Coordinates of C-alpha atoms and ligand atoms in Angstrom, one line a residue:
M1 CA 125.0 193.9 134.0
K2 CA 125.5 194.6 130.4
E3 CA 128.9 193.7 129.0
V4 CA 131.1 196.7 128.5
R5 CA 131.9 197.3 124.8
V6 CA 134.1 200.1 123.6
R7 CA 135.7 200.9 120.3
F8 CA 138.5 202.9 118.7
A9 CA 137.2 204.3 115.5
P10 CA 139.9 206.1 113.5
S11 CA 139.5 207.4 110.0
P12 CA 142.4 206.4 107.7
T13 CA 143.2 209.9 106.7
G14 CA 146.9 209.8 107.6
P15 CA 149.2 208.5 110.3
L16 CA 147.8 208.0 113.8
H17 CA 148.7 211.0 116.0
I18 CA 149.8 210.2 119.6
G19 CA 146.5 211.7 120.8
G20 CA 144.8 209.0 118.9
V21 CA 147.0 206.3 120.4
R22 CA 146.0 207.7 123.8
T23 CA 142.3 207.4 122.9
A24 CA 142.9 203.8 121.9
L25 CA 144.8 203.1 125.1
Y26 CA 142.2 204.5 127.4
N27 CA 139.5 202.5 125.6
Y28 CA 141.6 199.4 125.9
L29 CA 142.3 200.0 129.6
F30 CA 138.6 200.6 130.2
A31 CA 137.6 197.4 128.4
R32 CA 140.1 195.3 130.2
K33 CA 139.4 196.8 133.6
N34 CA 135.7 196.0 133.2
N35 CA 136.2 192.6 131.6
G36 CA 134.6 194.0 128.4
K37 CA 135.5 194.0 124.8
F38 CA 137.6 196.5 122.8
L39 CA 136.9 196.9 119.0
L40 CA 138.8 198.5 116.2
R41 CA 136.5 200.0 113.6
I42 CA 137.8 201.8 110.5
E43 CA 135.7 204.8 109.6
D44 CA 136.5 205.3 105.9
T45 CA 133.3 206.8 104.5
D46 CA 134.9 210.0 103.5
Q47 CA 136.6 208.8 100.3
T48 CA 138.0 212.2 99.5
R49 CA 140.2 212.0 102.6
Y50 CA 141.3 208.4 102.2
V51 CA 145.1 207.9 102.4
P52 CA 146.6 204.7 101.3
G53 CA 148.6 202.9 103.9
A54 CA 146.9 204.7 106.8
E55 CA 144.9 201.7 107.9
E56 CA 147.9 199.4 107.9
Y57 CA 149.8 202.1 109.9
I58 CA 147.0 202.3 112.5
I59 CA 147.0 198.5 113.0
E60 CA 150.8 198.3 113.2
S61 CA 150.9 201.1 115.7
L62 CA 148.4 199.4 118.0
K63 CA 150.4 196.2 117.7
W64 CA 153.7 197.9 118.6
C65 CA 152.0 199.5 121.6
G66 CA 150.6 196.2 122.8
I67 CA 147.0 197.5 122.5
E68 CA 145.2 194.4 121.5
Y69 CA 141.6 194.4 120.3
D70 CA 139.1 191.7 120.5
E71 CA 137.1 192.5 117.4
G72 CA 137.7 194.5 114.4
V73 CA 139.5 195.0 111.1
G74 CA 142.0 192.2 110.7
V75 CA 140.6 189.9 113.4
G76 CA 136.9 189.8 112.6
G77 CA 134.2 189.3 115.1
P78 CA 130.4 188.9 115.4
H79 CA 129.7 192.3 113.9
A80 CA 132.0 192.0 110.9
P81 CA 132.7 193.8 108.6
Y82 CA 134.4 196.4 110.8
R83 CA 135.4 198.7 107.9
Q84 CA 132.6 201.1 107.2
S85 CA 133.1 201.2 103.4
E86 CA 132.2 197.5 103.4
R87 CA 129.0 198.3 105.4
K88 CA 127.9 200.9 102.9
E89 CA 124.6 199.2 102.0
L90 CA 123.5 199.2 105.6
Y91 CA 123.3 202.9 106.3
R92 CA 120.8 204.0 103.7
Q93 CA 117.8 202.2 105.3
Y94 CA 118.5 204.2 108.5
A95 CA 118.7 207.5 106.7
E96 CA 115.4 206.6 105.0
Q97 CA 113.8 205.6 108.3
L98 CA 114.7 209.0 109.6
V99 CA 113.1 210.7 106.6
R100 CA 110.0 208.6 107.0
D101 CA 109.7 209.4 110.7
G102 CA 110.1 213.1 110.1
H103 CA 113.6 213.5 111.5
A104 CA 115.4 214.0 108.3
Y105 CA 114.7 215.3 104.7
Y106 CA 116.0 215.1 101.2
A107 CA 117.9 218.1 99.9
F108 CA 118.7 218.8 96.2
D109 CA 120.7 222.0 96.5
T110 CA 123.6 222.3 94.1
P111 CA 127.0 223.4 95.4
E112 CA 126.4 226.8 93.7
A113 CA 123.0 227.2 95.5
L114 CA 124.8 226.5 98.8
D115 CA 127.4 229.1 98.1
E116 CA 124.8 231.6 97.2
M117 CA 123.0 230.9 100.5
R118 CA 126.1 231.5 102.5
E119 CA 126.9 234.8 100.6
R120 CA 123.3 235.9 101.1
L121 CA 123.5 235.3 104.8
K122 CA 126.9 236.9 105.2
A123 CA 125.5 240.0 103.5
R124 CA 122.8 240.0 106.1
G125 CA 125.5 240.0 108.8
V126 CA 125.3 236.3 109.8
A127 CA 128.8 235.3 111.1
T128 CA 128.6 231.6 110.5
P129 CA 126.0 230.9 107.8
Q130 CA 124.6 227.4 107.9
Y131 CA 121.9 225.2 106.7
D132 CA 119.5 225.3 109.6
L133 CA 116.0 226.2 110.8
F134 CA 116.5 229.7 109.6
T135 CA 117.6 228.8 106.1
R136 CA 116.1 225.4 105.2
N137 CA 112.9 227.0 104.1
E138 CA 114.7 229.1 101.4
M139 CA 116.4 226.0 100.0
C140 CA 115.6 223.2 97.6
N141 CA 114.5 220.2 99.7
S142 CA 111.7 217.9 100.5
L143 CA 110.4 220.4 103.0
T144 CA 109.9 223.1 100.4
L145 CA 109.1 221.0 97.4
S146 CA 105.8 219.1 97.0
N147 CA 105.8 215.4 97.6
E148 CA 105.3 214.7 93.9
E149 CA 108.2 216.9 92.9
T150 CA 110.5 215.2 95.5
E151 CA 109.5 211.8 94.2
R152 CA 110.1 212.9 90.6
R153 CA 113.5 214.1 91.4
L154 CA 114.5 211.0 93.4
N155 CA 113.1 208.7 90.6
S156 CA 114.9 210.6 87.9
G157 CA 118.2 210.0 89.7
E158 CA 118.9 213.6 90.6
P159 CA 121.8 213.9 93.1
F160 CA 120.5 214.4 96.7
V161 CA 121.7 214.3 100.2
I162 CA 119.7 213.5 103.4
R163 CA 119.9 216.1 106.1
M164 CA 119.0 215.9 109.8
L165 CA 115.9 218.0 110.6
I166 CA 117.1 219.6 113.8
P167 CA 114.2 220.4 116.1
E168 CA 113.7 224.0 117.2
N169 CA 114.6 225.4 120.5
E170 CA 115.2 222.2 122.5
E171 CA 117.7 221.6 125.2
I172 CA 119.8 218.5 124.5
K173 CA 121.6 217.0 127.4
V174 CA 124.8 215.1 126.9
N175 CA 125.8 213.2 130.0
D176 CA 129.6 213.1 129.9
L177 CA 131.5 210.9 132.3
I178 CA 134.3 213.4 132.4
R179 CA 132.5 216.7 132.0
G180 CA 129.2 216.0 133.6
E181 CA 126.1 217.3 132.0
V182 CA 126.6 219.4 128.8
V183 CA 123.5 221.2 127.6
V184 CA 123.1 222.6 124.1
N185 CA 120.2 224.4 122.6
T186 CA 119.2 222.8 119.3
S187 CA 118.6 226.2 117.6
R188 CA 122.4 226.6 117.4
L189 CA 122.8 223.3 115.5
D190 CA 122.8 223.0 111.7
D191 CA 121.0 220.4 109.6
K192 CA 124.0 218.1 109.2
V193 CA 124.2 215.9 106.1
L194 CA 123.7 212.3 107.1
Y195 CA 123.8 210.7 103.8
K196 CA 125.8 212.0 100.8
S197 CA 125.2 212.1 97.1
D198 CA 127.9 209.5 96.5
G199 CA 125.8 206.9 98.3
M200 CA 128.0 207.0 101.4
P201 CA 126.8 208.0 104.9
T202 CA 128.7 210.8 106.7
Y203 CA 130.7 210.2 109.8
H204 CA 127.7 211.1 112.0
L205 CA 125.2 208.6 110.6
A206 CA 127.7 205.7 110.2
N207 CA 129.2 206.3 113.6
I208 CA 125.8 206.1 115.4
V209 CA 124.4 203.2 113.3
D210 CA 127.6 201.2 113.9
D211 CA 127.9 202.0 117.6
H212 CA 124.3 200.8 118.0
L213 CA 124.7 197.7 115.9
M214 CA 128.0 196.8 117.5
E215 CA 126.4 197.3 120.9
I216 CA 128.9 199.9 122.1
T217 CA 128.2 200.9 125.7
H218 CA 130.8 203.7 126.2
V219 CA 132.0 206.1 123.6
I220 CA 135.5 207.3 124.8
R221 CA 137.0 209.7 122.3
G222 CA 138.8 213.1 121.9
E223 CA 137.4 216.4 123.1
E224 CA 137.2 217.6 119.4
W225 CA 134.1 215.4 119.1
L226 CA 132.2 217.0 122.0
P227 CA 130.4 219.6 119.7
S228 CA 129.0 216.6 117.7
A229 CA 127.7 214.8 120.7
P230 CA 124.3 216.7 120.9
L231 CA 123.6 215.7 117.3
H232 CA 124.6 212.1 118.1
V233 CA 122.2 212.1 121.2
L234 CA 119.5 213.4 118.9
L235 CA 120.2 210.7 116.3
Y236 CA 119.9 208.0 118.9
R237 CA 116.6 209.4 120.1
S238 CA 115.3 209.8 116.5
L239 CA 116.2 206.2 115.7
G240 CA 114.5 205.0 118.9
W241 CA 117.8 203.7 120.3
E242 CA 119.4 204.0 123.7
A243 CA 122.5 206.2 123.6
P244 CA 125.8 204.9 125.0
Q245 CA 127.6 206.7 127.8
F246 CA 130.0 209.4 126.5
A247 CA 133.5 210.4 127.8
H248 CA 135.3 213.1 126.0
L249 CA 139.1 213.1 126.7
P250 CA 141.0 216.3 127.3
L251 CA 143.2 217.6 124.5
L252 CA 146.9 217.0 124.3
L253 CA 148.6 220.4 124.3
K254 CA 151.9 221.6 122.9
P255 CA 154.8 221.6 125.5
D256 CA 154.3 225.3 126.1
G257 CA 150.6 224.8 126.7
N258 CA 149.7 227.0 123.7
G259 CA 147.2 225.1 121.7
K260 CA 146.5 221.5 120.7
L261 CA 149.5 219.3 119.7
S262 CA 148.7 218.8 116.1
K263 CA 149.8 216.4 113.4
R264 CA 151.5 219.3 111.7
D265 CA 153.7 219.9 114.8
G266 CA 155.5 216.8 113.5
D267 CA 159.2 217.2 113.9
R268 CA 158.9 220.9 114.1
L269 CA 159.1 221.0 117.8
G270 CA 162.0 218.5 117.9
F271 CA 160.1 215.3 118.9
P272 CA 157.9 212.8 117.1
V273 CA 154.1 213.2 117.3
F274 CA 153.5 209.7 115.7
P275 CA 154.1 206.3 117.1
L276 CA 155.8 205.0 114.0
R277 CA 157.7 206.6 111.2
W278 CA 155.4 207.7 108.4
T279 CA 156.2 208.5 104.8
D280 CA 153.5 210.5 103.1
P281 CA 152.5 208.6 100.0
E282 CA 152.0 211.8 98.0
S283 CA 154.8 214.1 99.0
G284 CA 157.2 211.5 100.2
E285 CA 157.7 213.6 103.3
V286 CA 158.9 211.6 106.2
S287 CA 157.7 212.1 109.8
S288 CA 159.6 210.5 112.6
G289 CA 158.1 208.0 115.0
Y290 CA 158.7 206.9 118.5
R291 CA 159.6 203.4 117.5
E292 CA 162.3 204.4 115.0
S293 CA 163.6 207.1 117.3
G294 CA 164.5 204.4 119.8
Y295 CA 161.7 204.4 122.3
L296 CA 160.4 201.3 124.0
P297 CA 156.7 200.7 123.6
E298 CA 156.5 200.2 127.4
A299 CA 157.9 203.7 128.0
F300 CA 155.8 205.3 125.3
I301 CA 152.6 203.7 126.8
N302 CA 153.5 204.7 130.3
M303 CA 154.1 208.3 129.3
L304 CA 150.8 208.5 127.3
A305 CA 148.8 206.9 130.1
L306 CA 149.7 209.8 132.4
L307 CA 148.7 212.5 129.8
G308 CA 145.2 213.0 131.0
W309 CA 144.8 210.3 133.6
N310 CA 146.4 210.2 137.1
P311 CA 146.5 207.4 139.6
G312 CA 145.9 209.7 142.5
T313 CA 149.3 208.8 144.0
E314 CA 152.9 209.8 143.4
Q315 CA 153.6 206.6 141.5
E316 CA 154.7 207.3 137.9
V317 CA 155.9 204.0 136.5
F318 CA 153.2 201.5 135.4
G319 CA 153.2 198.4 133.3
M320 CA 150.2 197.7 131.2
D321 CA 148.7 195.2 133.7
E322 CA 149.0 197.7 136.4
L323 CA 147.4 200.4 134.3
V324 CA 144.5 198.0 133.6
D325 CA 144.2 197.4 137.3
L326 CA 144.1 201.1 138.3
F327 CA 142.4 202.8 135.4
T328 CA 139.1 204.5 136.0
I329 CA 137.4 207.3 134.0
D330 CA 136.8 209.4 137.0
R331 CA 140.5 209.9 137.3
V332 CA 140.7 211.4 133.8
G333 CA 141.0 215.2 134.0
K334 CA 139.0 217.9 132.2
S335 CA 141.8 220.2 131.3
G336 CA 144.3 219.7 128.5
S337 CA 147.6 217.9 129.3
K338 CA 150.9 219.5 128.1
F339 CA 153.0 217.1 126.2
D340 CA 156.5 216.9 127.8
P341 CA 159.2 215.4 125.5
E342 CA 161.7 215.3 128.3
K343 CA 159.4 213.2 130.3
A344 CA 159.1 210.8 127.4
K345 CA 162.9 210.5 127.5
W346 CA 162.9 210.1 131.2
F347 CA 160.5 207.1 130.9
N348 CA 162.6 205.5 128.2
H349 CA 165.8 205.9 130.2
H350 CA 164.0 204.4 133.2
Y351 CA 162.7 201.4 131.3
L352 CA 166.0 200.7 129.6
S353 CA 167.8 200.8 132.9
A354 CA 165.3 198.6 134.7
L355 CA 164.8 196.0 132.0
D356 CA 166.9 192.9 132.5
N357 CA 170.2 192.5 130.6
S358 CA 169.0 189.6 128.6
Y359 CA 166.1 191.7 127.1
V360 CA 168.2 194.8 126.5
S361 CA 171.0 192.7 124.9
E362 CA 168.5 191.7 122.2
L363 CA 168.0 195.3 121.4
L364 CA 171.7 195.9 121.1
D365 CA 172.1 192.7 119.2
K366 CA 169.8 194.0 116.5
Q367 CA 171.9 197.1 116.1
L368 CA 175.0 194.9 115.9
A369 CA 173.4 192.8 113.2
E370 CA 172.7 195.9 111.2
K371 CA 176.4 196.7 111.3
G372 CA 177.4 193.1 110.5
I373 CA 178.8 192.5 113.9
K374 CA 178.4 189.1 115.6
A375 CA 179.0 188.5 119.3
E376 CA 178.2 186.0 121.9
K377 CA 175.0 186.5 123.8
S378 CA 176.7 186.4 127.1
Y379 CA 179.3 188.9 126.0
I380 CA 176.5 191.3 124.8
E381 CA 174.7 190.9 128.1
T382 CA 177.9 191.8 130.1
V383 CA 178.4 194.9 127.9
V384 CA 174.7 195.9 128.3
G385 CA 175.2 195.6 132.1
F386 CA 177.7 198.5 132.0
T387 CA 176.0 200.6 129.4
K388 CA 172.2 200.4 129.7
E389 CA 172.0 203.0 132.4
R390 CA 173.9 205.5 130.3
A391 CA 171.4 205.1 127.4
V392 CA 168.3 207.2 127.0
L393 CA 167.1 205.9 123.7
I394 CA 167.8 202.5 122.2
P395 CA 170.5 203.7 119.7
D396 CA 172.4 205.0 122.7
L397 CA 173.1 201.4 123.6
W398 CA 175.5 201.3 120.6
E399 CA 176.8 204.8 121.1
Q400 CA 177.7 203.8 124.7
S401 CA 179.3 200.5 123.9
W402 CA 180.6 200.3 120.3
F403 CA 184.2 200.0 121.6
F404 CA 183.4 196.6 123.1
F405 CA 182.8 195.4 119.6
R406 CA 185.3 197.4 117.5
A407 CA 188.9 198.5 118.3
P408 CA 189.3 202.3 118.0
E409 CA 190.5 203.5 114.6
S410 CA 191.6 206.9 115.9
Y411 CA 192.6 208.5 119.1
D412 CA 191.1 211.7 120.6
E413 CA 193.7 214.4 119.8
K414 CA 193.0 216.4 123.1
V415 CA 193.5 213.4 125.3
V416 CA 196.6 212.4 123.4
Q417 CA 198.1 215.9 124.0
K418 CA 197.2 215.9 127.6
F419 CA 198.4 212.4 128.6
W420 CA 200.6 210.9 126.0
K421 CA 204.2 211.5 127.2
P422 CA 207.6 210.3 125.9
E423 CA 207.7 207.7 128.7
T424 CA 204.2 206.4 128.0
P425 CA 205.2 203.6 125.6
A426 CA 207.6 202.1 128.2
L427 CA 204.9 202.4 130.8
L428 CA 202.3 200.6 128.6
D429 CA 204.9 197.8 128.0
R430 CA 205.1 197.2 131.7
I431 CA 201.3 197.2 132.0
T432 CA 201.0 194.7 129.1
A433 CA 203.5 192.5 130.9
L434 CA 201.4 192.8 134.1
L435 CA 198.2 191.8 132.2
R436 CA 200.0 188.9 130.6
E437 CA 201.0 187.4 134.0
T438 CA 197.5 188.0 135.6
S439 CA 195.4 184.9 135.5
D440 CA 192.4 186.1 137.6
F441 CA 191.0 188.5 135.0
S442 CA 188.1 189.7 137.0
A443 CA 187.5 193.5 137.0
D444 CA 188.1 193.6 140.8
N445 CA 191.4 191.8 140.7
L446 CA 192.6 193.8 137.7
E447 CA 191.7 197.0 139.4
A448 CA 193.6 196.0 142.6
R449 CA 196.7 194.9 140.6
I450 CA 196.8 198.0 138.5
K451 CA 196.4 200.3 141.5
A452 CA 199.2 198.4 143.3
F453 CA 201.5 198.7 140.3
I454 CA 200.8 202.5 140.2
Q455 CA 201.6 202.9 143.9
E456 CA 204.7 200.7 144.0
N457 CA 206.1 202.7 141.1
G458 CA 205.1 206.1 142.4
L459 CA 203.1 206.9 139.3
G460 CA 200.2 209.2 138.9
M461 CA 196.8 207.5 138.9
G462 CA 195.3 209.9 136.3
Q463 CA 198.3 209.6 134.0
V464 CA 198.2 205.8 133.9
M465 CA 194.4 205.3 133.8
N466 CA 193.9 207.9 131.1
T467 CA 196.5 206.6 128.7
L468 CA 195.3 203.1 129.3
R469 CA 191.7 204.1 128.5
L470 CA 192.9 206.1 125.5
S471 CA 194.6 202.9 124.1
L472 CA 191.6 200.8 124.8
V473 CA 188.7 202.9 123.5
G474 CA 190.4 205.9 121.7
G475 CA 189.1 208.6 124.0
S476 CA 188.1 209.5 127.6
F477 CA 184.7 207.8 127.7
G478 CA 183.3 204.4 128.8
P479 CA 183.0 202.5 132.1
G480 CA 185.8 201.8 134.5
V481 CA 189.2 200.8 132.9
A482 CA 189.5 197.6 134.8
A483 CA 185.9 196.6 133.7
I484 CA 186.8 197.4 130.1
I485 CA 189.9 195.2 130.2
A486 CA 188.1 192.4 132.0
T487 CA 185.3 192.4 129.4
L488 CA 187.6 192.7 126.3
G489 CA 189.7 189.8 127.7
K490 CA 193.5 189.5 127.9
E491 CA 194.3 189.1 124.2
E492 CA 192.1 191.9 122.9
A493 CA 193.1 194.3 125.6
I494 CA 196.9 193.7 125.0
N495 CA 196.4 194.0 121.2
R496 CA 194.7 197.3 121.6
I497 CA 197.5 198.7 123.8
L498 CA 200.1 197.5 121.3
K499 CA 198.1 199.0 118.5
A500 CA 197.8 202.4 120.3
K501 CA 201.6 202.4 121.0
E502 CA 202.2 201.9 117.3
A503 CA 199.7 204.4 116.1
L504 CA 200.9 207.1 118.5
A505 CA 204.6 206.5 118.2
Ligands
LIG601 N1 136.2 208.6 112.9 C1 136.3 209.5 114.0 C2 137.8 209.9 114.2 O1 138.5 209.8 113.3 C3 135.8 208.8 115.3 C4 135.3 209.7 116.3 C5 134.5 208.9 117.4 O2 135.2 208.2 118.1 O3 133.3 209.0 117.4 O4 138.3 210.2 115.2

């Protein structure tokens, strides 16, 4: 059997949308599942839409997600180069071959002539005027000009494009692995430009030529490309090539299901639509990313995998290897998937809680380093053990644990009013003494001793525990009081109690 070869072929026109990441992911999973190859090709033939930094952004995003490619920009491979602008010379011969074989033609129409044509058609009541079998005969092209005139124009360097000559009234069948057979009548198609006056191919030509030369067996891409598929099938046929299998993935929808989740939805809906933060090179506008917002790539990938594909069971949590194992195209749905930002958080919380303390402690350690705080690895691991389950996003690790690294600078006014009584300082002195004489500083032992102290002295549990907690962390949050004392250690815990006594005196 032929080796499976798939590609992700983004255009560097801006940051990669999460829908694009999903397309890359499904291609990757499909390749791995079938022991095939996954390629990254950069489709940058539209120079007017080129955005600096976008290509680097795409590559960094795939890297962050753990979506590795076997061939492509940055890694090379047998079909290099993988950047279409560097393959420019290659496309013209295929455009010319199509003209020679009667599947395409030269067109010399000026932009003004094209505008006039559209106006003329609109006046005749045509809703979507296009260059097609009804109009091409009224235009300036190698079909209407004599051979000599066409030659003369080409030789004199007059600007031209090459257009596809769409055959009349033919049923084109696209066999889609997700949608089944899609049939389109060619009379509805326009004579798309294949080769532009700037010497660059258009997306359609370059895409087909490269998919053929790069031996792509399956084209897995977004639904927005389905309308182009009949033209692509026609191009393969006209060039005498076998077409790959197609699979058009369902759209990602806004959370309310109303329409496609677009790049412009950005932070407008309160969640990122890009994997990484992006700063627009022109406007300087910043769009947030999953990475910078504190998501783990594992959680992000797990969430994306389930937006369009389902395993056929109730299982929701999948690592990349497991996804590779289970992924099949026939479990990709036809209808759009609503993006659910709460589910994204749910996955992140799940992964943060499930990851081992040593891994999570590295995440917290990075945040500590940014704040200039140094701590022992074992200490950070202990802290993470209490706090990771309370964290939804990575920055929450700090929010939930800062008091293990810094003594409180202030004390919550409400808690002070409720629990700080005239007799509190004397009570704290007795607890300090108790801590001093305790040698087994485990949380369990501390808990038992403090409880016994409270009972023996007929004190209120809430009263004692709340004032103690207030002195240690400055408020009414955090894990159990005994666990906090045990983790801080004798000296630090006693210092904090003394400091609170002084501050609140
Ligand atoms: N360059 C196209 C894009 O930006 C690729 C479409 C395809 O996969 O054929 O999405």
